[in-house]
């Protein structure tokens, strides 16, 4: 019998949102059902071969086998800076304003350790990527939800944040293109967010994990395209979705040297950096971010999205139309809760969706489809759901 109790921060975690789904999925599988998972945002397409080749060559070089630099290889950080300049027109000093991350989740999870004292507040989108709230709670911080509602284009209503809470806030998390809703954002909203954070001295943590996953000419923005952002923002980037590299664990943070340095101090004390060979593969990826081989991947997701949206329309399911991400945010078409609907779909059809409430209370009434299977399987999944709903 284990005799040592878990710490409160773990015991007080809310119930794992995917637990009920995992159970239903295991049961459906045991019954021999053909499971089609549209649940997890993990690209099914492979990493482009030129990136894998760069990693292979680098891994054969014994110089990559030693401890990496805490802040990342300078040549990797230079590649990230080149990308930021070319893609967004934002110049960064690679040596002091760019920090390699072991995936952007790592940076997001660690930034509250640098900035949140017990009792400090973080403004967190709801529904949202769950790490923002959990990482804040781990530091004894208080999460103030910013609901994302359809009538507000799935952006927070900044005017609805009570001044008292804004004054106590140290961090605000924002993420566009957005997981889970797929929403994109206007430059005007980003200007308002920057002005808000400047007024209340809040560090804006801009999660740009889906910056490249856009189609039909839509190009997501960086927060650093907004005037005045430098004083109050840090941006998290990821190679995971941009280059089908979720398993490789590589990203970066950029911003003023003080913010990047704050995060760097946490990291120096808890990890020893990303494998050099993976950073070298990252350089290859970033230097060819506009390559047709890479861009062809986004078009595949775009094509799937259009096909999915067309079927949903035929089925009478309301959804958010979007030019970015591989997520489709849909209204639950019955009077069930999100969790009950998703469980019933899984039990009866073998199709896995994610209930909106897995991303926070404000996700009630919605479910998320991840377009991470090929079009034929996706069409088959929606046909099964359509038969269930008739
Ligand atoms: N931010 C958002 C909104 C995400 O959806 C994810 C992954 O799904 C991440 C960050 C983390 O990505 P990674 O750690 O693979 O860079």
CSV table of C-alpha atoms and ligand atoms in Angstrom, one decimal:
chain,number,residue,atom,x,y,z
A,1,UNK,CA,0.0,0.0,0.0
A,2,UNK,CA,1.5,3.4,-0.9
A,3,UNK,CA,1.8,5.4,2.3
A,4,UNK,CA,2.8,8.8,0.9
A,5,UNK,CA,0.1,11.2,0.0
A,6,UNK,CA,0.1,13.2,-3.2
A,7,UNK,CA,0.6,16.9,-2.9
A,8,UNK,CA,-2.5,19.1,-2.9
A,9,UNK,CA,-1.7,20.5,-6.3
A,10,UNK,CA,-2.1,17.1,-7.8
A,11,UNK,CA,-5.0,15.9,-5.6
A,12,UNK,CA,-6.9,19.1,-6.4
A,13,UNK,CA,-6.6,18.7,-10.1
A,14,UNK,CA,-10.1,18.6,-11.7
A,15,UNK,CA,-11.1,15.1,-13.0
A,16,UNK,CA,-9.2,14.2,-16.1
A,17,UNK,CA,-11.6,15.4,-18.8
A,18,UNK,CA,-10.9,12.5,-21.2
A,19,UNK,CA,-11.4,9.8,-18.6
A,20,UNK,CA,-15.1,9.0,-19.5
A,21,UNK,CA,-14.2,9.1,-23.2
A,22,UNK,CA,-11.2,6.8,-22.7
A,23,UNK,CA,-13.4,4.3,-20.8
A,24,UNK,CA,-16.1,4.4,-23.5
A,25,UNK,CA,-13.4,4.0,-26.2
A,26,UNK,CA,-11.9,1.0,-24.4
A,27,UNK,CA,-15.3,-0.6,-24.1
A,28,UNK,CA,-16.2,0.0,-27.8
A,29,UNK,CA,-12.9,-1.5,-28.8
A,30,UNK,CA,-13.4,-4.5,-26.6
A,31,UNK,CA,-16.7,-5.0,-28.3
A,32,UNK,CA,-14.9,-5.2,-31.6
A,33,UNK,CA,-16.1,-1.8,-32.9
A,34,UNK,CA,-14.1,-0.1,-35.7
A,35,UNK,CA,-12.9,3.1,-33.9
A,36,UNK,CA,-12.4,6.2,-35.9
A,37,UNK,CA,-10.7,8.8,-33.8
A,38,UNK,CA,-11.4,12.4,-34.5
A,39,UNK,CA,-10.4,13.2,-30.9
A,40,UNK,CA,-6.8,14.1,-30.7
A,41,UNK,CA,-5.0,17.0,-32.5
A,42,UNK,CA,-2.1,14.9,-33.7
A,43,UNK,CA,-1.3,15.1,-37.4
A,44,UNK,CA,-1.6,11.7,-39.2
A,45,UNK,CA,0.7,13.0,-42.0
A,46,UNK,CA,4.4,12.2,-41.7
A,47,UNK,CA,7.2,14.8,-41.0
A,48,UNK,CA,8.6,15.9,-44.4
A,49,UNK,CA,11.5,13.7,-45.5
A,50,UNK,CA,14.1,16.5,-45.7
A,51,UNK,CA,13.5,17.2,-42.0
A,52,UNK,CA,13.9,13.6,-41.1
A,53,UNK,CA,17.1,13.4,-43.2
A,54,UNK,CA,18.6,16.4,-41.4
A,55,UNK,CA,17.9,14.8,-38.1
A,56,UNK,CA,19.4,11.5,-39.2
A,57,UNK,CA,22.6,13.1,-40.3
A,58,UNK,CA,22.8,15.2,-37.1
A,59,UNK,CA,22.2,12.2,-34.9
A,60,UNK,CA,25.1,10.4,-36.5
A,61,UNK,CA,27.4,13.2,-35.4
A,62,UNK,CA,28.7,12.5,-31.9
A,63,UNK,CA,28.9,16.2,-31.2
A,64,UNK,CA,25.1,16.2,-30.9
A,65,UNK,CA,25.2,13.5,-28.2
A,66,UNK,CA,26.3,15.8,-25.3
A,67,UNK,CA,24.2,18.1,-23.2
A,68,UNK,CA,22.7,20.8,-25.3
A,69,UNK,CA,22.9,24.5,-24.5
A,70,UNK,CA,20.2,25.5,-21.9
A,71,UNK,CA,18.9,28.3,-24.2
A,72,UNK,CA,19.2,26.2,-27.4
A,73,UNK,CA,21.8,26.2,-30.1
A,74,UNK,CA,22.5,29.7,-31.4
A,75,UNK,CA,22.1,28.5,-35.0
A,76,UNK,CA,18.6,27.1,-34.1
A,77,UNK,CA,17.6,30.4,-32.4
A,78,UNK,CA,19.0,32.3,-35.5
A,79,UNK,CA,16.8,30.2,-37.7
A,80,UNK,CA,13.8,31.0,-35.5
A,81,UNK,CA,14.7,34.7,-35.7
A,82,UNK,CA,15.0,34.5,-39.5
A,83,UNK,CA,11.6,32.9,-39.7
A,84,UNK,CA,10.0,35.6,-37.4
A,85,UNK,CA,11.5,38.3,-39.6
A,86,UNK,CA,10.6,36.8,-42.9
A,87,UNK,CA,7.1,35.6,-41.9
A,88,UNK,CA,6.0,38.5,-39.6
A,89,UNK,CA,8.5,41.3,-40.2
A,90,UNK,CA,9.5,41.0,-36.5
A,91,UNK,CA,13.2,41.3,-35.7
A,92,UNK,CA,14.7,39.4,-32.7
A,93,UNK,CA,18.2,39.1,-31.3
A,94,UNK,CA,18.7,35.4,-31.5
A,95,UNK,CA,21.2,35.5,-28.6
A,96,UNK,CA,18.9,37.2,-26.0
A,97,UNK,CA,15.4,37.3,-27.4
A,98,UNK,CA,14.8,33.7,-28.6
A,99,UNK,CA,14.7,30.6,-26.4
A,100,UNK,CA,14.5,27.0,-27.6
A,101,UNK,CA,11.6,25.0,-26.0
A,102,UNK,CA,11.0,21.3,-25.7
A,103,UNK,CA,7.7,21.8,-27.5
A,104,UNK,CA,5.6,24.9,-26.9
A,105,UNK,CA,3.7,23.1,-24.1
A,106,UNK,CA,6.9,23.1,-22.1
A,107,UNK,CA,7.2,26.9,-22.3
A,108,UNK,CA,3.5,27.4,-21.6
A,109,UNK,CA,3.7,25.1,-18.5
A,110,UNK,CA,6.8,26.9,-17.2
A,111,UNK,CA,6.0,30.6,-17.8
A,112,UNK,CA,3.7,30.8,-14.7
A,113,UNK,CA,6.7,29.6,-12.6
A,114,UNK,CA,8.5,32.7,-13.7
A,115,UNK,CA,5.7,35.2,-13.2
A,116,UNK,CA,3.0,33.9,-10.9
A,117,UNK,CA,3.2,34.3,-7.1
A,118,UNK,CA,0.6,32.6,-5.0
A,119,UNK,CA,-2.6,34.6,-5.2
A,120,UNK,CA,-1.6,36.3,-8.5
A,121,UNK,CA,-4.2,36.0,-11.3
A,122,UNK,CA,-3.9,34.6,-14.8
A,123,UNK,CA,-6.5,35.5,-17.4
A,124,UNK,CA,-7.3,32.3,-19.3
A,125,UNK,CA,-9.6,31.6,-22.3
A,126,UNK,CA,-12.4,29.2,-21.6
A,127,UNK,CA,-12.7,26.9,-23.6
A,128,UNK,CA,-8.9,26.7,-24.0
A,129,UNK,CA,-5.8,24.6,-24.1
A,130,UNK,CA,-5.9,23.1,-20.6
A,131,UNK,CA,-2.2,23.7,-19.7
A,132,UNK,CA,-2.8,27.5,-19.1
A,133,UNK,CA,-5.0,26.9,-16.1
A,134,UNK,CA,-3.2,23.8,-14.7
A,135,UNK,CA,0.2,25.5,-14.9
A,136,UNK,CA,-1.2,28.6,-13.2
A,137,UNK,CA,-2.8,26.5,-10.4
A,138,UNK,CA,0.5,24.6,-9.9
A,139,UNK,CA,2.1,27.9,-8.9
A,140,UNK,CA,-0.7,28.8,-6.4
A,141,UNK,CA,-2.1,31.3,-9.0
A,142,UNK,CA,-5.8,32.1,-9.5
A,143,UNK,CA,-7.4,31.5,-12.9
A,144,UNK,CA,-9.9,34.1,-14.1
A,145,UNK,CA,-11.8,32.6,-17.0
A,146,UNK,CA,-12.3,34.7,-20.1
A,147,UNK,CA,-15.3,32.9,-21.8
A,148,UNK,CA,-15.0,32.6,-25.6
A,149,UNK,CA,-18.5,32.9,-27.1
A,150,UNK,CA,-19.9,32.5,-30.6
A,151,UNK,CA,-21.5,36.0,-30.4
A,152,UNK,CA,-18.0,37.5,-29.7
A,153,UNK,CA,-16.3,35.6,-32.5
A,154,UNK,CA,-14.7,33.3,-29.9
A,155,UNK,CA,-12.5,36.1,-28.6
A,156,UNK,CA,-12.6,37.2,-24.9
A,157,UNK,CA,-14.8,40.2,-24.1
A,158,UNK,CA,-12.0,42.3,-22.5
A,159,UNK,CA,-14.5,45.0,-21.3
A,160,UNK,CA,-16.2,42.3,-19.2
A,161,UNK,CA,-13.1,41.6,-17.2
A,162,UNK,CA,-13.7,43.3,-13.8
A,163,UNK,CA,-11.0,46.1,-13.2
A,164,UNK,CA,-10.3,44.5,-9.8
A,165,UNK,CA,-9.3,41.2,-11.5
A,166,UNK,CA,-7.4,43.0,-14.2
A,167,UNK,CA,-5.3,44.8,-11.6
A,168,UNK,CA,-4.4,41.5,-9.9
A,169,UNK,CA,-3.5,39.8,-13.1
A,170,UNK,CA,0.1,39.0,-14.1
A,171,UNK,CA,-0.5,36.9,-17.2
A,172,UNK,CA,-3.1,36.7,-20.0
A,173,UNK,CA,-3.1,33.7,-22.3
A,174,UNK,CA,-4.3,34.1,-25.9
A,175,UNK,CA,-4.2,31.5,-28.7
A,176,UNK,CA,-5.1,32.2,-32.3
A,177,UNK,CA,-5.7,30.4,-34.6
A,178,UNK,CA,-7.5,28.8,-31.7
A,179,UNK,CA,-7.7,25.3,-30.2
A,180,UNK,CA,-10.4,24.1,-29.7
A,181,UNK,CA,-12.6,26.4,-31.7
A,182,UNK,CA,-10.6,26.9,-34.8
A,183,UNK,CA,-11.4,30.7,-34.5
A,184,UNK,CA,-9.0,33.2,-36.0
A,185,UNK,CA,-8.6,36.7,-34.8
A,186,UNK,CA,-8.7,40.3,-36.2
A,187,UNK,CA,-5.7,42.7,-35.9
A,188,UNK,CA,-8.2,45.0,-34.3
A,189,UNK,CA,-8.8,42.5,-31.4
A,190,UNK,CA,-5.1,42.0,-31.0
A,191,UNK,CA,-4.6,45.7,-30.7
A,192,UNK,CA,-7.2,45.8,-28.0
A,193,UNK,CA,-5.6,43.0,-26.1
A,194,UNK,CA,-2.2,44.7,-26.3
A,195,UNK,CA,-3.7,48.0,-25.1
A,196,UNK,CA,-5.4,46.1,-22.2
A,197,UNK,CA,-2.2,44.3,-21.1
A,198,UNK,CA,-0.3,47.6,-21.3
A,199,UNK,CA,-2.9,49.4,-19.2
A,200,UNK,CA,-2.8,46.8,-16.5
A,201,UNK,CA,0.9,45.6,-16.8
A,202,UNK,CA,0.0,42.1,-17.7
A,203,UNK,CA,2.4,39.8,-19.6
A,204,UNK,CA,0.5,38.6,-22.7
A,205,UNK,CA,1.5,35.0,-23.4
A,206,UNK,CA,0.6,34.6,-27.1
A,207,UNK,CA,0.3,30.9,-28.0
A,208,UNK,CA,0.9,30.7,-31.8
A,209,UNK,CA,1.1,26.9,-32.1
A,210,UNK,CA,-1.1,27.0,-35.2
A,211,UNK,CA,0.6,29.9,-37.0
A,212,UNK,CA,1.2,28.0,-40.2
A,213,UNK,CA,-1.9,25.7,-40.2
A,214,UNK,CA,-4.0,27.9,-42.5
A,215,UNK,CA,-5.3,27.6,-46.0
A,216,UNK,CA,-6.6,29.4,-49.0
A,217,UNK,CA,-4.3,32.4,-48.6
A,218,UNK,CA,-5.1,33.1,-44.9
A,219,UNK,CA,-1.9,33.9,-43.0
A,220,UNK,CA,-2.2,34.1,-39.2
A,221,UNK,CA,-0.5,37.0,-37.4
A,222,UNK,CA,2.2,37.3,-34.7
A,223,UNK,CA,1.4,39.4,-31.7
A,224,UNK,CA,4.6,41.2,-32.6
A,225,UNK,CA,2.9,42.7,-35.6
A,226,UNK,CA,1.0,44.9,-33.2
A,227,UNK,CA,2.6,48.1,-32.1
A,228,UNK,CA,3.5,48.2,-28.4
A,229,UNK,CA,3.4,44.4,-28.0
A,230,UNK,CA,7.2,44.2,-27.3
A,231,UNK,CA,6.8,45.8,-23.8
A,232,UNK,CA,4.2,43.3,-22.6
A,233,UNK,CA,4.2,40.1,-24.7
A,234,UNK,CA,6.0,36.8,-25.1
A,235,UNK,CA,5.1,34.5,-28.0
A,236,UNK,CA,5.2,30.7,-28.0
A,237,UNK,CA,5.9,28.9,-31.2
A,238,UNK,CA,5.8,25.2,-32.1
A,239,UNK,CA,7.1,23.1,-35.0
A,240,UNK,CA,4.6,20.4,-34.0
A,241,UNK,CA,1.7,21.3,-36.2
A,242,UNK,CA,3.6,23.4,-38.8
A,243,UNK,CA,5.8,20.5,-39.9
A,244,UNK,CA,3.9,17.4,-38.6
A,245,UNK,CA,6.5,17.1,-35.8
A,246,UNK,CA,4.4,16.6,-32.7
A,247,UNK,CA,6.6,13.7,-31.5
A,248,UNK,CA,9.9,15.6,-31.9
A,249,UNK,CA,9.2,18.1,-29.1
A,250,UNK,CA,10.6,21.3,-30.4
A,251,UNK,CA,9.5,24.9,-30.3
A,252,UNK,CA,10.7,28.4,-29.2
A,253,UNK,CA,9.7,31.4,-27.2
A,254,UNK,CA,10.5,34.9,-28.4
A,255,UNK,CA,10.1,38.4,-27.0
A,256,UNK,CA,11.9,41.0,-24.9
A,257,UNK,CA,15.1,39.6,-23.4
A,258,UNK,CA,13.7,40.2,-19.9
A,259,UNK,CA,10.7,37.9,-20.5
A,260,UNK,CA,12.6,35.3,-22.4
A,261,UNK,CA,15.3,35.4,-19.7
A,262,UNK,CA,12.6,34.9,-17.0
A,263,UNK,CA,11.4,31.8,-18.7
A,264,UNK,CA,15.0,30.7,-19.3
A,265,UNK,CA,15.8,30.9,-15.6
A,266,UNK,CA,13.0,28.4,-14.9
A,267,UNK,CA,14.2,26.1,-17.6
A,268,UNK,CA,17.9,26.2,-16.6
A,269,UNK,CA,16.8,24.8,-13.2
A,270,UNK,CA,14.4,22.1,-14.5
A,271,UNK,CA,15.6,20.8,-17.8
A,272,UNK,CA,18.7,20.5,-20.0
A,273,UNK,CA,17.4,21.6,-23.3
A,274,UNK,CA,16.3,19.9,-26.5
A,275,UNK,CA,18.4,17.2,-28.3
A,276,UNK,CA,20.8,19.0,-30.6
A,277,UNK,CA,20.0,16.7,-33.6
A,278,UNK,CA,16.3,17.8,-33.2
A,279,UNK,CA,17.3,21.4,-33.1
A,280,UNK,CA,19.3,20.9,-36.3
A,281,UNK,CA,16.2,19.3,-37.9
A,282,UNK,CA,14.3,22.3,-36.7
A,283,UNK,CA,16.7,24.6,-38.6
A,284,UNK,CA,16.1,22.6,-41.8
A,285,UNK,CA,12.3,22.9,-41.2
A,286,UNK,CA,12.3,26.7,-40.4
A,287,UNK,CA,14.5,27.6,-43.3
A,288,UNK,CA,12.1,25.9,-45.7
A,289,UNK,CA,8.8,26.9,-44.0
A,290,UNK,CA,7.5,28.3,-47.3
A,291,UNK,CA,8.5,25.3,-49.3
A,292,UNK,CA,5.8,23.8,-51.5
A,293,UNK,CA,6.5,20.4,-49.9
A,294,UNK,CA,5.6,21.9,-46.5
A,295,UNK,CA,2.7,24.0,-47.7
A,296,UNK,CA,1.1,21.0,-49.5
A,297,UNK,CA,0.4,19.6,-46.0
A,298,UNK,CA,-1.7,22.6,-45.1
A,299,UNK,CA,-3.7,22.2,-48.2
A,300,UNK,CA,-4.5,18.6,-47.3
A,301,UNK,CA,-6.0,19.8,-44.0
A,302,UNK,CA,-7.8,22.6,-45.8
A,303,UNK,CA,-9.3,20.1,-48.2
A,304,UNK,CA,-10.4,17.9,-45.4
A,305,UNK,CA,-12.0,20.8,-43.6
A,306,UNK,CA,-14.0,21.9,-46.6
A,307,UNK,CA,-15.2,18.3,-47.0
A,308,UNK,CA,-16.1,18.1,-43.4
A,309,UNK,CA,-17.9,21.4,-43.4
A,310,UNK,CA,-19.9,20.4,-46.4
A,311,UNK,CA,-21.1,17.2,-44.7
A,312,UNK,CA,-21.9,19.0,-41.5
A,313,UNK,CA,-24.0,21.4,-43.4
A,314,UNK,CA,-25.9,18.6,-45.0
A,315,UNK,CA,-26.4,17.0,-41.6
A,316,UNK,CA,-27.8,20.3,-40.1
A,317,UNK,CA,-25.0,20.5,-37.6
A,318,UNK,CA,-23.9,24.1,-36.8
A,319,UNK,CA,-20.1,24.7,-36.8
A,320,UNK,CA,-17.6,27.5,-36.9
A,321,UNK,CA,-16.3,28.0,-40.4
A,322,UNK,CA,-12.6,28.7,-40.3
A,323,UNK,CA,-9.6,29.3,-42.6
A,324,UNK,CA,-7.1,27.7,-40.1
A,325,UNK,CA,-6.3,24.7,-37.8
A,326,UNK,CA,-7.5,21.2,-38.2
A,327,UNK,CA,-10.3,21.6,-35.6
A,328,UNK,CA,-14.0,22.0,-36.4
A,329,UNK,CA,-16.0,23.3,-33.5
A,330,UNK,CA,-19.6,22.1,-33.7
A,331,UNK,CA,-22.8,22.6,-31.8
A,332,UNK,CA,-24.2,19.5,-30.1
A,333,UNK,CA,-27.2,18.7,-32.3
A,334,UNK,CA,-29.3,17.1,-29.5
A,335,UNK,CA,-30.4,18.3,-26.1
A,336,UNK,CA,-27.7,16.2,-24.4
A,337,UNK,CA,-24.7,17.6,-22.6
A,338,UNK,CA,-21.5,17.6,-24.6
A,339,UNK,CA,-20.1,14.7,-22.7
A,340,UNK,CA,-23.3,12.6,-23.0
A,341,UNK,CA,-23.5,13.3,-26.7
A,342,UNK,CA,-19.9,12.4,-27.3
A,343,UNK,CA,-20.2,9.2,-25.2
A,344,UNK,CA,-23.3,8.1,-27.0
A,345,UNK,CA,-21.7,8.7,-30.4
A,346,UNK,CA,-18.7,6.7,-29.4
A,347,UNK,CA,-20.7,3.8,-27.8
A,348,UNK,CA,-23.0,3.4,-30.8
A,349,UNK,CA,-20.8,4.3,-33.8
A,350,UNK,CA,-17.2,4.0,-32.7
A,351,UNK,CA,-16.5,7.6,-33.7
A,352,UNK,CA,-14.4,9.6,-31.2
A,353,UNK,CA,-15.1,13.4,-30.8
A,354,UNK,CA,-13.9,15.6,-27.9
A,355,UNK,CA,-16.6,17.2,-25.8
A,356,UNK,CA,-16.3,20.9,-25.5
A,357,UNK,CA,-16.2,20.7,-21.7
A,358,UNK,CA,-12.8,19.0,-21.9
A,359,UNK,CA,-11.6,22.5,-22.6
A,360,UNK,CA,-13.5,24.3,-19.8
A,361,UNK,CA,-17.1,24.9,-18.7
A,362,UNK,CA,-17.7,27.4,-21.4
A,363,UNK,CA,-17.3,24.6,-24.0
A,364,UNK,CA,-20.7,23.1,-22.9
A,365,UNK,CA,-23.0,22.7,-25.8
A,366,UNK,CA,-20.1,22.1,-28.3
A,367,UNK,CA,-17.9,19.3,-29.5
A,368,UNK,CA,-14.6,19.3,-31.4
A,369,UNK,CA,-13.7,17.3,-34.5
A,370,UNK,CA,-10.0,16.9,-35.2
A,371,UNK,CA,-9.3,16.4,-38.9
A,372,UNK,CA,-6.5,14.0,-38.4
A,373,UNK,CA,-7.7,11.0,-40.4
A,374,UNK,CA,-7.9,10.8,-44.2
A,375,UNK,CA,-11.0,12.1,-46.0
A,376,UNK,CA,-12.5,8.7,-46.6
A,377,UNK,CA,-12.4,7.8,-42.9
A,378,UNK,CA,-13.7,11.2,-41.9
A,379,UNK,CA,-16.6,10.8,-44.4
A,380,UNK,CA,-17.3,7.3,-43.0
A,381,UNK,CA,-17.3,8.7,-39.5
A,382,UNK,CA,-19.8,11.4,-40.3
A,383,UNK,CA,-22.0,9.0,-42.2
A,384,UNK,CA,-22.2,6.8,-39.1
A,385,UNK,CA,-23.1,9.8,-36.9
A,386,UNK,CA,-25.7,10.9,-39.5
A,387,UNK,CA,-27.4,7.5,-39.3
A,388,UNK,CA,-27.4,7.8,-35.5
A,389,UNK,CA,-29.0,11.2,-35.5
A,390,UNK,CA,-31.8,10.3,-38.0
B,1,LIG,N1,-0.8,25.3,-27.7
B,1,LIG,C1,-2.0,24.8,-28.2
B,1,LIG,C2,-3.1,25.6,-28.3
B,1,LIG,C3,-2.0,23.4,-28.6
B,1,LIG,O1,-3.2,22.9,-29.0
B,1,LIG,C4,-0.9,22.6,-28.4
B,1,LIG,C5,-0.9,21.2,-28.7
B,1,LIG,O2,-1.9,20.6,-29.0
B,1,LIG,C6,0.2,23.2,-27.8
B,1,LIG,C7,0.2,24.5,-27.5
B,1,LIG,C8,1.5,22.4,-27.6
B,1,LIG,O3,2.2,22.0,-28.7
B,1,LIG,P1,3.6,21.4,-28.7
B,1,LIG,O4,4.0,21.2,-27.2
B,1,LIG,O5,3.6,20.1,-29.4
B,1,LIG,O6,4.5,22.5,-29.3
